[in-house]
Amino acid sequence: VRLSSLSGIRDAISSAMASAAAVRANLNSIVPALGRCFVDDDHDVRAGGMDVLREVASRVGEEDDDDDEDNTGSRSNACIAGVSSNAEVAARHLSPYLPLLVAYVTSALNSL
């Protein structure tokens, strides 16, 4: 059941109809669901959760043509040299969820 749920999330995120903005708008639902996968007893669910989280980060990092965010070129001033614009965008949108993800990973490490 959990693997099929992950498959459904993956399909919804990678669908051509799911824009980066749509994925960003639903991060409040997506990230906690994926975080719970990190502490699952089943190795396949844990690995699948990580794979889907990578896809979410990749999709969130895509810039929409109609993005209302700062398009003045200030993105080229990366804080870390060598970081791509997509990685910067993904980090900006996923950073509010970092404490939650760290809590899940810490919990998973403590239950080894």
Tab-separated table of C-alpha atoms in Angstrom, residues 1-3 6 33-47 49 104 107-108 111-112:
chain	number	residue	atom	x	y	z
A	1	VAL	CA	0.000	0.000	0.000
A	2	ARG	CA	2.771	2.455	0.921
A	3	LEU	CA	4.769	1.680	-2.216
A	6	LEU	CA	4.632	6.587	-3.393
A	33	ALA	CA	4.148	12.225	3.639
A	34	LEU	CA	7.598	11.596	2.214
A	35	GLY	CA	9.246	12.248	5.574
A	36	ARG	CA	7.182	9.475	7.149
A	37	CYS	CA	8.670	7.111	4.585
A	38	PHE	CA	12.138	7.679	6.083
A	39	VAL	CA	11.139	5.876	9.292
A	40	ASP	CA	9.257	3.016	7.642
A	41	ASP	CA	10.231	-0.568	8.457
A	42	ASP	CA	10.317	-1.562	4.784
A	43	HIS	CA	13.579	-0.795	2.972
A	44	ASP	CA	11.756	-0.395	-0.358
A	45	VAL	CA	9.479	2.275	1.127
A	46	ARG	CA	12.459	4.166	2.571
A	47	ALA	CA	14.332	4.022	-0.747
A	49	GLY	CA	10.601	7.927	-0.373
A	104	TYR	CA	12.456	12.229	10.488
A	107	SER	CA	14.330	9.420	14.248
A	108	ALA	CA	15.219	6.866	11.597
A	111	SER	CA	15.799	3.356	15.532
A	112	LEU	CA	18.522	1.424	13.682
